[in-house]
Coordinates of C-alpha atoms and ligand atoms in Angstrom, one line a residue:
M1 CA -9.6 39.0 14.1
S2 CA -12.7 39.6 12.5
E3 CA -15.2 36.8 11.5
Q4 CA -15.7 36.4 7.8
E5 CA -18.2 34.6 5.8
I6 CA -17.3 31.3 4.2
K7 CA -19.1 31.0 0.9
V8 CA -19.6 28.6 -1.8
P9 CA -17.2 29.1 -4.7
D10 CA -17.7 28.9 -8.2
L11 CA -19.2 25.2 -9.0
G12 CA -17.9 25.1 -12.5
G13 CA -21.4 25.2 -14.1
A14 CA -23.7 23.2 -11.4
D15 CA -26.4 25.3 -10.3
E16 CA -27.5 23.9 -6.8
V17 CA -25.8 21.1 -5.2
E18 CA -26.8 19.2 -1.9
V19 CA -24.5 19.2 1.1
I20 CA -23.9 15.6 1.8
E21 CA -21.5 15.9 4.5
I22 CA -20.2 18.5 7.0
I23 CA -16.5 17.7 7.7
V24 CA -15.6 20.1 10.3
S25 CA -17.6 21.2 13.6
E26 CA -17.9 24.5 15.1
G27 CA -14.7 25.4 17.0
D28 CA -12.4 23.4 14.9
S29 CA -9.2 24.9 13.7
V30 CA -8.7 24.7 10.2
E31 CA -5.8 25.2 7.7
E32 CA -6.3 26.7 4.4
E33 CA -7.7 24.6 1.9
D34 CA -8.9 22.0 4.4
P35 CA -12.2 20.5 3.5
I36 CA -15.1 22.1 5.2
L37 CA -18.1 20.0 3.6
T38 CA -18.7 18.0 0.8
V39 CA -21.5 18.7 -1.7
E40 CA -22.7 16.4 -4.2
S41 CA -24.5 16.9 -7.6
D42 CA -25.8 13.8 -9.7
K43 CA -22.4 13.4 -11.3
A44 CA -19.5 14.7 -8.8
S45 CA -19.0 15.1 -5.2
V46 CA -16.5 18.1 -4.1
E47 CA -15.1 19.1 -1.0
L48 CA -15.3 22.7 -0.3
P49 CA -12.2 24.0 1.2
A50 CA -11.5 26.7 4.0
P51 CA -10.6 29.9 2.1
T52 CA -8.0 30.5 4.8
A53 CA -6.5 29.2 8.0
G54 CA -8.4 29.9 11.0
K55 CA -11.4 28.7 13.6
I56 CA -14.8 27.4 12.6
T57 CA -17.1 29.7 14.5
R58 CA -20.4 28.6 12.8
I59 CA -21.7 26.3 10.3
T60 CA -24.8 27.6 8.8
V61 CA -25.9 24.7 6.7
K62 CA -26.9 21.2 7.3
V63 CA -26.7 18.0 5.4
G64 CA -29.5 17.8 2.8
D65 CA -29.5 21.6 2.2
K66 CA -29.0 22.9 -1.3
V67 CA -26.4 25.3 -2.0
K68 CA -25.1 27.4 -4.8
E69 CA -22.4 29.7 -5.6
G70 CA -22.2 32.6 -3.5
D71 CA -24.2 31.1 -0.6
V72 CA -22.8 31.4 2.9
I73 CA -22.2 28.1 4.4
G74 CA -20.2 29.2 7.6
L75 CA -18.4 31.8 9.6
L76 CA -14.5 31.6 10.4
V77 CA -12.2 33.8 12.4
A78 CA -8.7 33.7 10.4
S79 CA -6.0 32.8 12.5
D80 CA -3.8 35.6 11.0
G81 CA -6.4 38.1 11.3
A82 CA -6.4 38.7 7.6
G83 CA -9.5 39.2 5.8
G84 CA -10.4 37.7 2.3
S85 CA -13.2 37.1 0.1
G86 CA -14.7 34.3 2.3
D87 CA -15.4 32.2 -0.8
A88 CA -14.3 28.7 0.0
G89 CA -11.1 28.0 -1.9
D90 CA -11.1 31.4 -4.0
D91 CA -8.4 33.7 -3.6
E92 CA -9.8 36.4 -5.5
P93 CA -11.7 39.4 -4.0
A94 CA -15.5 38.6 -3.4
E95 CA -16.6 41.3 -6.0
K96 CA -14.8 39.5 -8.8
D97 CA -16.7 36.4 -8.2
G98 CA -19.5 37.2 -10.6
E99 CA -17.1 38.1 -13.4
K100 CA -15.2 34.9 -12.8
A101 CA -18.5 32.7 -12.9
D102 CA -19.3 34.6 -16.2
E103 CA -15.8 33.6 -17.7
Q104 CA -16.2 30.2 -16.6
S105 CA -19.4 29.8 -18.3
E106 CA -18.3 31.6 -21.3
A107 CA -15.4 29.2 -21.7
A108 CA -17.4 26.3 -21.1
P109 CA -18.2 25.3 -24.7
E110 CA -14.4 25.2 -25.5
D111 CA -14.0 22.6 -22.7
A112 CA -16.1 20.3 -25.0
P113 CA -14.1 17.0 -25.5
P114 CA -12.7 16.1 -28.8
A115 CA -14.6 14.3 -31.4
P116 CA -14.9 10.8 -30.6
K117 CA -13.4 8.4 -33.3
K118 CA -15.6 6.0 -35.2
K119 CA -15.2 2.6 -36.5
K120 CA -18.0 0.9 -38.7
S121 CA -19.1 -2.8 -37.6
G122 CA -22.1 -4.2 -39.4
G123 CA -25.3 -2.5 -38.5
A124 CA -24.0 -1.0 -35.4
R125 CA -21.2 1.4 -35.1
T126 CA -18.4 1.4 -32.8
E127 CA -17.2 4.3 -30.9
V128 CA -14.0 5.3 -29.2
V129 CA -15.5 7.1 -26.2
K130 CA -12.7 9.9 -25.1
V131 CA -12.4 11.6 -21.9
P132 CA -14.4 14.8 -22.0
S133 CA -13.2 18.0 -20.2
L134 CA -12.3 17.4 -16.8
D135 CA -12.4 21.1 -16.0
G136 CA -8.8 21.8 -15.9
F137 CA -7.6 18.7 -14.1
D138 CA -5.1 16.5 -16.1
D139 CA -3.7 13.1 -14.9
V140 CA -6.6 12.2 -12.7
P141 CA -6.5 8.6 -11.5
V142 CA -9.2 6.1 -12.2
I143 CA -10.4 4.7 -9.0
E144 CA -13.3 2.8 -10.2
I145 CA -14.4 1.3 -13.6
N146 CA -18.1 0.7 -13.4
V147 CA -18.6 -1.2 -16.5
S148 CA -17.5 -4.6 -17.9
E149 CA -16.8 -5.6 -21.4
G150 CA -20.1 -6.6 -22.8
D151 CA -22.2 -4.6 -20.5
S152 CA -25.4 -2.9 -21.8
V153 CA -25.4 0.8 -20.6
G154 CA -27.8 3.8 -21.0
E155 CA -26.8 7.4 -21.8
E156 CA -25.3 9.1 -18.9
D157 CA -24.7 5.7 -17.2
P158 CA -21.5 6.2 -15.2
L159 CA -18.5 4.3 -17.2
V160 CA -15.7 5.1 -14.8
T161 CA -15.0 7.2 -11.6
V162 CA -12.0 9.3 -11.5
E163 CA -10.7 11.0 -8.5
S164 CA -8.3 14.1 -8.0
D165 CA -7.5 15.2 -4.6
K166 CA -10.4 17.4 -4.5
A167 CA -13.0 15.8 -6.3
T168 CA -14.6 12.5 -7.3
M169 CA -16.4 12.3 -10.7
E170 CA -18.3 9.9 -12.8
I171 CA -17.8 10.0 -16.4
P172 CA -21.0 9.3 -18.0
S173 CA -21.5 7.5 -21.1
P174 CA -22.5 9.9 -23.9
F175 CA -24.6 7.1 -25.8
A176 CA -27.1 4.2 -24.9
G177 CA -25.0 1.0 -26.2
K178 CA -22.8 -1.9 -25.4
I179 CA -19.4 -1.8 -23.8
G180 CA -16.5 -2.9 -26.1
K181 CA -12.9 -2.9 -25.2
I182 CA -12.1 -1.1 -22.0
L183 CA -9.0 0.9 -22.8
V184 CA -8.0 1.8 -19.3
K185 CA -7.6 0.3 -16.1
E186 CA -7.8 1.6 -12.1
G187 CA -4.9 3.5 -11.4
D188 CA -4.3 5.0 -14.9
K189 CA -4.4 8.7 -15.1
L190 CA -6.6 10.4 -17.4
S191 CA -6.5 13.7 -18.9
E192 CA -9.1 15.5 -21.4
G193 CA -8.9 13.6 -24.8
S194 CA -7.5 10.1 -23.2
D195 CA -9.3 7.1 -25.0
L196 CA -11.5 5.3 -22.4
L197 CA -13.4 2.5 -24.0
E198 CA -14.8 1.3 -27.2
M199 CA -18.7 1.0 -27.3
T200 CA -20.9 -0.3 -29.9
I201 CA -24.2 1.7 -30.6
E202 CA -27.2 0.1 -32.4
D203 CA -28.1 2.3 -35.5
D204 CA -31.6 3.2 -34.7
G205 CA -32.6 5.2 -37.7
D206 CA -32.1 8.6 -36.0
D207 CA -28.6 8.4 -36.9
E208 CA -29.3 8.5 -40.7
E209 CA -26.0 7.7 -42.2
G210 CA -24.8 5.4 -39.5
S211 CA -21.8 7.6 -39.3
V212 CA -20.9 10.4 -36.9
D213 CA -19.8 13.7 -38.3
S214 CA -18.7 16.4 -36.3
S215 CA -22.1 17.9 -35.7
D216 CA -22.9 14.4 -34.2
S217 CA -19.9 15.0 -31.8
A218 CA -20.7 18.6 -31.1
R219 CA -24.3 17.2 -30.1
A220 CA -22.8 14.3 -28.2
E221 CA -20.9 16.9 -26.1
S222 CA -23.4 19.5 -26.1
P223 CA -24.5 19.8 -22.4
E224 CA -28.1 19.7 -23.7
S225 CA -28.2 16.4 -25.4
K226 CA -25.4 14.4 -24.2
P227 CA -23.8 14.5 -20.9
A228 CA -20.2 15.8 -20.5
P229 CA -19.0 15.1 -17.2
K230 CA -19.7 18.3 -15.1
E231 CA -17.0 18.0 -12.5
R232 CA -17.5 20.8 -10.0
K233 CA -14.1 22.4 -10.1
Q234 CA -12.4 23.7 -6.8
E235 CA -10.7 27.3 -7.0
S236 CA -7.9 26.1 -5.3
A237 CA -4.8 24.4 -7.1
P238 CA -5.2 20.7 -6.9
Q239 CA -2.5 19.1 -4.8
P240 CA -0.3 16.3 -6.3
Q241 CA -1.7 12.9 -5.4
G242 CA 0.6 10.8 -3.0
S243 CA 2.4 8.1 -4.0
T244 CA 0.3 5.9 -1.1
Y245 CA -2.6 6.1 -3.5
E246 CA -4.1 2.9 -3.8
P247 CA -7.2 1.9 -5.8
P248 CA -10.0 -0.1 -4.1
S249 CA -10.0 -3.8 -4.9
P250 CA -11.3 -4.2 -8.6
G251 CA -15.1 -4.8 -9.1
T252 CA -16.2 -3.4 -5.8
K253 CA -18.1 0.0 -5.9
V254 CA -17.2 2.4 -3.6
H255 CA -19.1 5.8 -3.2
A256 CA -17.1 8.0 -1.1
G257 CA -15.5 11.5 -1.6
P258 CA -11.8 12.3 -1.7
A259 CA -11.3 13.3 2.1
V260 CA -13.2 9.9 3.0
R261 CA -10.9 7.9 1.0
K262 CA -8.0 9.7 2.4
L263 CA -9.1 9.1 5.9
A264 CA -9.5 5.5 5.0
R265 CA -6.4 5.1 3.6
E266 CA -4.7 6.8 6.6
L267 CA -6.7 4.4 8.9
G268 CA -6.1 1.5 7.0
A269 CA -9.6 0.9 6.6
D270 CA -10.9 -1.0 3.6
L271 CA -13.8 1.4 2.4
T272 CA -15.5 -2.0 0.4
R273 CA -16.4 -3.2 3.9
V274 CA -17.7 0.1 5.2
K275 CA -21.5 0.6 5.2
G276 CA -22.4 4.0 3.9
S277 CA -25.0 5.9 5.7
G278 CA -25.1 9.2 3.4
P279 CA -27.3 9.8 0.7
K280 CA -27.6 7.0 -1.8
G281 CA -25.3 4.8 0.4
R282 CA -22.5 7.3 0.2
I283 CA -19.8 6.5 2.8
I284 CA -19.1 9.6 4.9
K285 CA -16.4 10.2 7.5
D286 CA -18.5 9.1 10.5
D287 CA -19.1 5.7 8.8
V288 CA -15.3 5.2 8.6
H289 CA -14.9 6.3 12.1
A290 CA -17.6 4.0 13.3
Y291 CA -16.1 1.2 11.4
V292 CA -12.7 1.6 12.6
K293 CA -14.1 2.0 16.1
S294 CA -15.9 -1.3 16.0
Q295 CA -12.9 -3.1 14.8
L296 CA -10.7 -1.7 17.6
Q297 CA -13.4 -2.5 20.0
Q298 CA -13.5 -6.1 18.6
A299 CA -9.8 -6.2 19.0
Q300 CA -9.7 -4.9 22.6
Q301 CA -12.3 -7.2 23.8
G302 CA -10.2 -9.8 25.5
T303 CA -12.7 -12.6 25.8
G304 CA -14.9 -14.4 23.5
V305 CA -15.5 -11.8 20.7
A306 CA -13.3 -12.5 17.9
T307 CA -11.4 -10.0 15.9
G308 CA -11.5 -9.6 12.0
S309 CA -8.6 -12.2 12.0
G310 CA -10.7 -14.6 14.4
I311 CA -8.2 -14.0 17.0
P312 CA -9.2 -12.4 20.4
G313 CA -7.4 -9.2 21.4
V314 CA -5.5 -9.0 24.7
K315 CA -7.2 -6.6 27.2
L316 CA -4.4 -4.6 29.3
P317 CA -5.0 -4.3 33.1
D318 CA -4.3 -0.9 34.7
F319 CA -0.7 -1.7 35.4
S320 CA -0.3 1.2 37.8
Q321 CA -2.3 -0.9 40.5
F322 CA 0.6 -3.2 40.5
G323 CA 3.4 -0.5 40.9
E324 CA 4.8 2.5 39.2
V325 CA 4.8 2.5 35.6
E326 CA 5.7 5.1 32.7
R327 CA 4.3 5.0 29.1
E328 CA 6.5 5.7 26.1
G329 CA 5.4 5.9 22.6
M330 CA 6.5 3.0 20.0
S331 CA 9.2 4.1 17.6
R332 CA 8.1 3.7 14.0
M333 CA 10.4 0.9 13.6
M334 CA 9.4 -0.8 16.5
A335 CA 5.6 -0.3 15.6
A336 CA 6.4 -1.6 12.2
T337 CA 8.3 -4.8 13.4
A338 CA 5.6 -5.6 15.7
A339 CA 2.9 -5.5 13.1
N340 CA 5.1 -7.4 10.8
M341 CA 5.9 -10.1 13.4
Q342 CA 2.1 -10.4 14.2
R343 CA 1.1 -10.5 10.5
S344 CA 3.6 -13.5 10.0
W345 CA 2.8 -15.2 13.3
L346 CA -0.9 -15.1 12.5
N347 CA -0.7 -16.1 8.6
V348 CA 1.9 -18.7 8.7
P349 CA 1.5 -22.0 10.2
H350 CA 4.8 -22.4 11.7
V351 CA 7.0 -25.6 12.4
T352 CA 10.6 -25.4 13.7
Q353 CA 13.1 -28.2 12.6
F354 CA 16.0 -28.5 15.0
D355 CA 19.6 -30.0 14.0
D356 CA 23.3 -29.3 15.0
A357 CA 25.9 -29.0 12.2
D358 CA 29.5 -30.3 13.2
I359 CA 31.7 -27.2 12.4
T360 CA 34.9 -28.2 14.0
E361 CA 36.9 -28.3 10.4
M362 CA 35.0 -25.1 9.4
E363 CA 36.0 -23.0 12.7
D364 CA 39.9 -24.5 11.9
F365 CA 39.5 -23.1 8.3
R366 CA 37.8 -19.7 9.3
K367 CA 40.3 -19.2 12.0
A368 CA 43.2 -19.9 9.4
Q369 CA 41.8 -17.0 7.4
K370 CA 42.4 -14.5 10.2
A371 CA 45.9 -12.9 8.8
A372 CA 44.4 -12.9 5.2
G373 CA 41.4 -11.1 6.6
E374 CA 43.3 -8.5 8.3
K375 CA 45.0 -7.8 5.1
R376 CA 41.7 -7.6 3.2
G377 CA 40.3 -5.6 6.2
V378 CA 37.4 -8.1 6.4
K379 CA 36.5 -10.3 9.4
M380 CA 35.5 -13.8 8.5
T381 CA 32.8 -14.7 10.9
P382 CA 30.7 -17.8 10.5
L383 CA 27.9 -15.9 8.8
P384 CA 29.4 -16.0 5.1
F385 CA 29.5 -19.9 5.6
L386 CA 26.2 -19.9 6.7
L387 CA 25.0 -17.7 3.8
K388 CA 26.9 -20.0 1.3
A389 CA 25.2 -23.2 2.7
C390 CA 21.9 -21.8 2.7
A391 CA 22.4 -20.5 -1.0
A392 CA 23.3 -24.1 -1.9
A393 CA 20.3 -25.6 -0.1
L394 CA 17.8 -23.2 -1.6
A395 CA 19.2 -24.3 -5.0
E396 CA 19.0 -27.8 -4.2
L397 CA 15.7 -27.8 -2.6
P398 CA 13.7 -25.0 -4.3
Q399 CA 10.5 -25.5 -2.6
F400 CA 12.0 -23.3 -0.1
N401 CA 12.5 -20.6 -2.4
V402 CA 9.0 -19.5 -3.2
S403 CA 6.1 -17.5 -1.9
L404 CA 2.7 -18.2 -1.6
D405 CA -0.1 -16.3 -3.3
M406 CA -3.1 -17.5 -1.6
E407 CA -5.6 -15.2 -3.3
R408 CA -4.5 -16.4 -6.7
K409 CA -3.9 -20.1 -5.5
E410 CA -0.5 -19.9 -7.1
V411 CA 3.1 -20.5 -5.9
V412 CA 5.8 -17.8 -6.9
R413 CA 9.0 -19.6 -7.6
K414 CA 12.1 -17.4 -7.5
K415 CA 14.8 -17.7 -10.0
Y416 CA 17.4 -15.7 -7.9
I417 CA 18.7 -16.3 -4.2
H418 CA 18.7 -13.3 -2.1
I419 CA 19.1 -13.9 1.6
G420 CA 18.1 -11.3 4.6
I421 CA 20.5 -11.3 7.7
A422 CA 18.8 -10.1 10.8
V423 CA 20.8 -7.3 12.5
D424 CA 20.3 -6.3 16.0
T425 CA 20.7 -2.6 16.5
P426 CA 20.2 -0.2 19.1
H427 CA 17.0 1.0 17.5
G428 CA 15.6 -2.3 16.6
L429 CA 15.8 -5.4 14.3
M430 CA 16.5 -4.7 10.9
V431 CA 16.9 -7.1 7.9
P432 CA 19.3 -6.0 5.1
V433 CA 19.4 -8.3 2.0
I434 CA 22.4 -9.7 0.3
R435 CA 21.8 -10.4 -3.3
D436 CA 22.8 -13.3 -5.5
V437 CA 24.5 -14.9 -2.7
D438 CA 24.8 -18.2 -4.7
Q439 CA 27.1 -16.1 -7.2
K440 CA 29.3 -14.6 -4.6
G441 CA 32.5 -15.9 -2.8
L442 CA 33.2 -16.1 1.0
W443 CA 35.3 -12.9 1.2
E444 CA 32.8 -10.9 -1.0
L445 CA 29.9 -12.2 1.6
A446 CA 32.0 -11.1 4.5
A447 CA 32.7 -7.8 3.3
E448 CA 29.1 -7.3 2.2
S449 CA 27.3 -8.5 5.3
A450 CA 29.7 -6.6 7.7
E451 CA 28.9 -3.2 5.4
L452 CA 25.2 -3.8 5.5
A453 CA 25.2 -4.6 9.3
Q454 CA 27.1 -1.4 9.9
K455 CA 24.8 0.5 7.7
A456 CA 21.8 -0.9 9.8
R457 CA 23.3 0.1 13.0
D458 CA 24.0 3.4 11.6
K459 CA 20.5 3.9 10.1
K460 CA 21.8 4.1 7.0
L461 CA 20.3 1.3 4.9
K462 CA 18.0 2.3 1.8
P463 CA 14.7 0.7 1.3
A464 CA 15.7 -1.1 -1.6
E465 CA 18.6 -2.8 0.6
M466 CA 15.9 -4.3 2.8
Q467 CA 13.7 -5.6 -0.1
G468 CA 13.8 -9.0 -2.2
A469 CA 14.9 -11.5 0.2
C470 CA 14.0 -15.1 -0.4
F471 CA 15.1 -16.5 3.0
T472 CA 16.4 -14.9 6.2
I473 CA 19.2 -16.0 8.6
T474 CA 18.9 -14.9 12.0
S475 CA 22.3 -15.5 14.0
L476 CA 22.1 -15.1 17.8
G477 CA 25.5 -17.1 17.9
G478 CA 27.8 -14.3 18.6
I479 CA 25.5 -13.8 21.9
G480 CA 24.4 -17.3 23.0
G481 CA 21.6 -19.7 23.5
T482 CA 21.1 -23.3 22.4
A483 CA 18.1 -23.2 20.0
F484 CA 15.0 -21.1 19.3
T485 CA 12.0 -20.6 17.3
P486 CA 12.3 -17.7 14.8
I487 CA 9.2 -16.3 13.1
V488 CA 9.2 -16.7 9.1
N489 CA 9.8 -13.3 7.7
T490 CA 6.6 -13.8 5.4
P491 CA 6.3 -13.8 2.3
E492 CA 9.2 -15.7 2.6
V493 CA 8.5 -19.3 3.6
A494 CA 11.5 -20.2 5.9
I495 CA 14.1 -18.6 8.0
L496 CA 17.3 -20.1 9.8
G497 CA 18.1 -19.4 13.4
V498 CA 21.6 -20.0 14.4
S499 CA 22.5 -20.3 18.0
K500 CA 26.0 -20.4 19.7
A501 CA 28.0 -23.1 18.6
A502 CA 29.5 -25.1 21.7
M503 CA 31.8 -28.2 22.1
K504 CA 30.1 -31.2 22.5
P505 CA 31.0 -34.9 23.1
V506 CA 30.1 -36.7 19.8
W507 CA 30.2 -40.5 19.7
D508 CA 31.9 -41.6 16.5
G509 CA 31.2 -45.4 16.9
K510 CA 34.2 -46.0 19.0
A511 CA 34.4 -43.2 21.4
F512 CA 33.1 -39.6 22.3
Q513 CA 35.1 -37.0 20.6
P514 CA 35.1 -33.4 21.2
R515 CA 33.5 -31.5 18.4
L516 CA 32.1 -28.1 17.9
M517 CA 28.5 -28.1 17.3
L518 CA 26.4 -25.7 15.7
P519 CA 22.7 -25.5 16.7
L520 CA 20.4 -24.6 13.4
S521 CA 16.7 -23.8 14.0
L522 CA 14.7 -23.9 10.7
S523 CA 11.4 -22.4 11.0
Y524 CA 9.2 -22.8 8.0
D525 CA 5.7 -22.1 6.7
H526 CA 4.0 -25.5 6.7
R527 CA 1.7 -24.6 3.8
A528 CA 4.7 -24.4 1.4
V529 CA 7.3 -26.7 2.8
N530 CA 6.5 -30.3 4.3
G531 CA 8.3 -31.6 7.4
A532 CA 10.4 -34.2 5.3
D533 CA 11.7 -31.4 3.2
A534 CA 12.6 -29.4 6.2
A535 CA 14.7 -32.3 7.7
R536 CA 16.3 -32.4 4.2
F537 CA 17.2 -28.9 4.3
T538 CA 18.9 -29.0 7.9
N539 CA 20.5 -32.4 6.9
L540 CA 21.9 -30.6 3.8
L541 CA 23.1 -27.8 5.7
T542 CA 24.9 -29.9 8.3
Q543 CA 26.6 -31.8 5.5
L544 CA 27.6 -28.6 3.7
L545 CA 28.8 -26.9 7.1
G546 CA 30.6 -30.3 8.0
D547 CA 32.6 -30.5 5.1
I548 CA 32.7 -26.8 3.4
R549 CA 34.7 -28.4 0.4
T550 CA 31.2 -29.5 -0.5
L551 CA 30.2 -25.9 -0.8
L552 CA 32.4 -25.7 -4.0
L553 CA 30.4 -28.5 -5.6
Ligands
COA1 N1 28.6 -19.6 17.6 C1 29.7 -19.2 18.2 N2 30.2 -17.9 17.9 C2 29.8 -17.2 16.8 C3 28.7 -17.5 16.4 C4 28.0 -18.7 16.6 N3 27.0 -19.3 15.8 N4 28.3 -16.8 15.4 C5 29.3 -15.6 15.5 N5 29.9 -16.0 16.4 C6 31.0 -15.2 17.0 C7 32.0 -14.6 16.0 O1 32.9 -15.4 15.4 C8 32.5 -13.4 16.7 O2 33.5 -13.9 17.4 P1 35.2 -13.7 17.2 O3 35.1 -12.0 17.3 O4 35.9 -14.3 18.3 O5 35.5 -14.1 15.8 C9 31.7 -12.9 17.4 O6 30.6 -14.3 17.6 C10 30.9 -11.8 16.9 O7 30.4 -12.1 15.6 P2 29.4 -10.8 15.0 O8 30.0 -9.6 15.1 O9 28.0 -11.0 15.6 O10 29.2 -11.5 13.6 P3 28.3 -12.3 12.8 O11 28.9 -12.3 11.5 O12 28.5 -13.8 13.5 O13 26.9 -11.7 12.8 C11 25.2 -10.2 12.6 C12 26.7 -10.4 12.2 C13 24.8 -8.9 12.0 C14 24.3 -11.3 12.0 C15 25.1 -10.2 14.1 O14 26.0 -9.0 14.6 C16 23.8 -9.7 14.9 O15 23.2 -8.7 14.7 N6 23.2 -10.9 15.2 C17 21.8 -10.7 16.1 C18 20.7 -11.1 15.0 C19 19.4 -10.9 15.8 O16 19.1 -10.1 16.5 N7 18.5 -11.9 15.4 C20 17.4 -12.0 16.2 C21 16.2 -11.9 15.5 S1 14.6 -12.2 16.1

């Protein structure tokens, strides 16, 4: 197990770059290609990856140092004992580096971007600015648009920022001029030659003909006169961007490298809220950690200090002082359910409306279907009736079939009726969704709900089968209870809780009659639904369930 040098690999043409962040510490174990440190030129930041898996024994540079290709940045003991060039991210033997760099620089002119297309417009000319060479990267997502239509920009001002999994690059403006139509949006994937935006350039006499021929283009793209983005290429192959990639909120500038963005995504930290302490306000990993730590501390301070949502956190005592305890990690499902419940509970002003439906006749009818159900191999429980009644109520009172978009101050009205059913399973609560409930018959609903409930218990539900609900029914009727206050499954705006039906004496005007009463608990989002509508909703449900013939109307 010999110690080997970690060297700066080919930087794709950049001479000297500045170390802006040291990502690992001495003693850290790294995998091959794990980022070791981040360097930055005036156009791009790049992470230098570990050349091989192993243990970092020394880091020989510090933040602010300038490094160039071939410089030693640290030492590492390879975990497999294998040697290697020691060049970060370079699989080639060390002696070949020089050749490689030469090849790279010779090849550079061919990397020039294609000629921009020109359009004449009065005294000014309009150019379609295209994406120049991205040093071998294709399909690189746009993470930031740095300009808006109508902005005046100088030559070399950044137009858009793109980010591969290894590098963040700003594509600079090839000209001074005015931004016209922007032809890309955040999240779009760009390759060399993609149209970026239109720019209007005032003729200033230098450009005699007012039109640009290929020599103009060549000049525009020549490294001496116009900037092509000099992305500092990594020798290691880029890895595909995960599907969890989310661009930051539009309009907010974030200066951070790929590893920092990845860390922030993993920790759920919003980089637009993190203050950068690196050069030029750049966000470094320590900033993200410090931000997350401060958020957690706030959340854990049980008294006084409010969390980001304004709610004081709950401070846990040391339970072992009261007796024996055991700690167990939450399952992913439990953690996800807990987060969803809390999010709904904190975001939604809940009110619960109670009512009882007289299901005496419905139960007679349901029981009369037993033989038919056996023939079909389907058990008719109260649930299909509840689904049908809720679908009818959602159609009649469409203010329950909405979601609120508070950011845009819009109400989203749904023209479909999909209903979720809460299913109790040994591994936690799951909510499969029955689509187009209004268009299905009782038997179909009975069969589908039984099938989905079974799939839930067997952990066989597909994600698509748990999405798209407008409303949820949670039935504890098979278990017991007289009423409860379910939590709205936001962004839905209402949920119906059903408790156990019980025989009750009901006054018919002359005498008490024994009637089978089904307790209903409708929780709703009071921002979307008012109390009178909630009373109308449960009223309608009691009518529909009280006389199921009305479900046919
Ligand atoms: N009142 C009285 N009895 C009821 C009833 C009610 N409201 N609802 C169901 N029953 C009866 C059924 O008729 C059946 O009795 P039977 O065998 O004599 O016919 C029995 O209870 C069991 O029914 P179940 O198998 O639960 O079927 P279902 O169609 O009513 O419910 C689910 C299916 C998936 C909703 C149910 O199994 C479930 O998981 N419920 C729990 C949901 C939950 O955990 N919610 C809490 C969320 S916080």
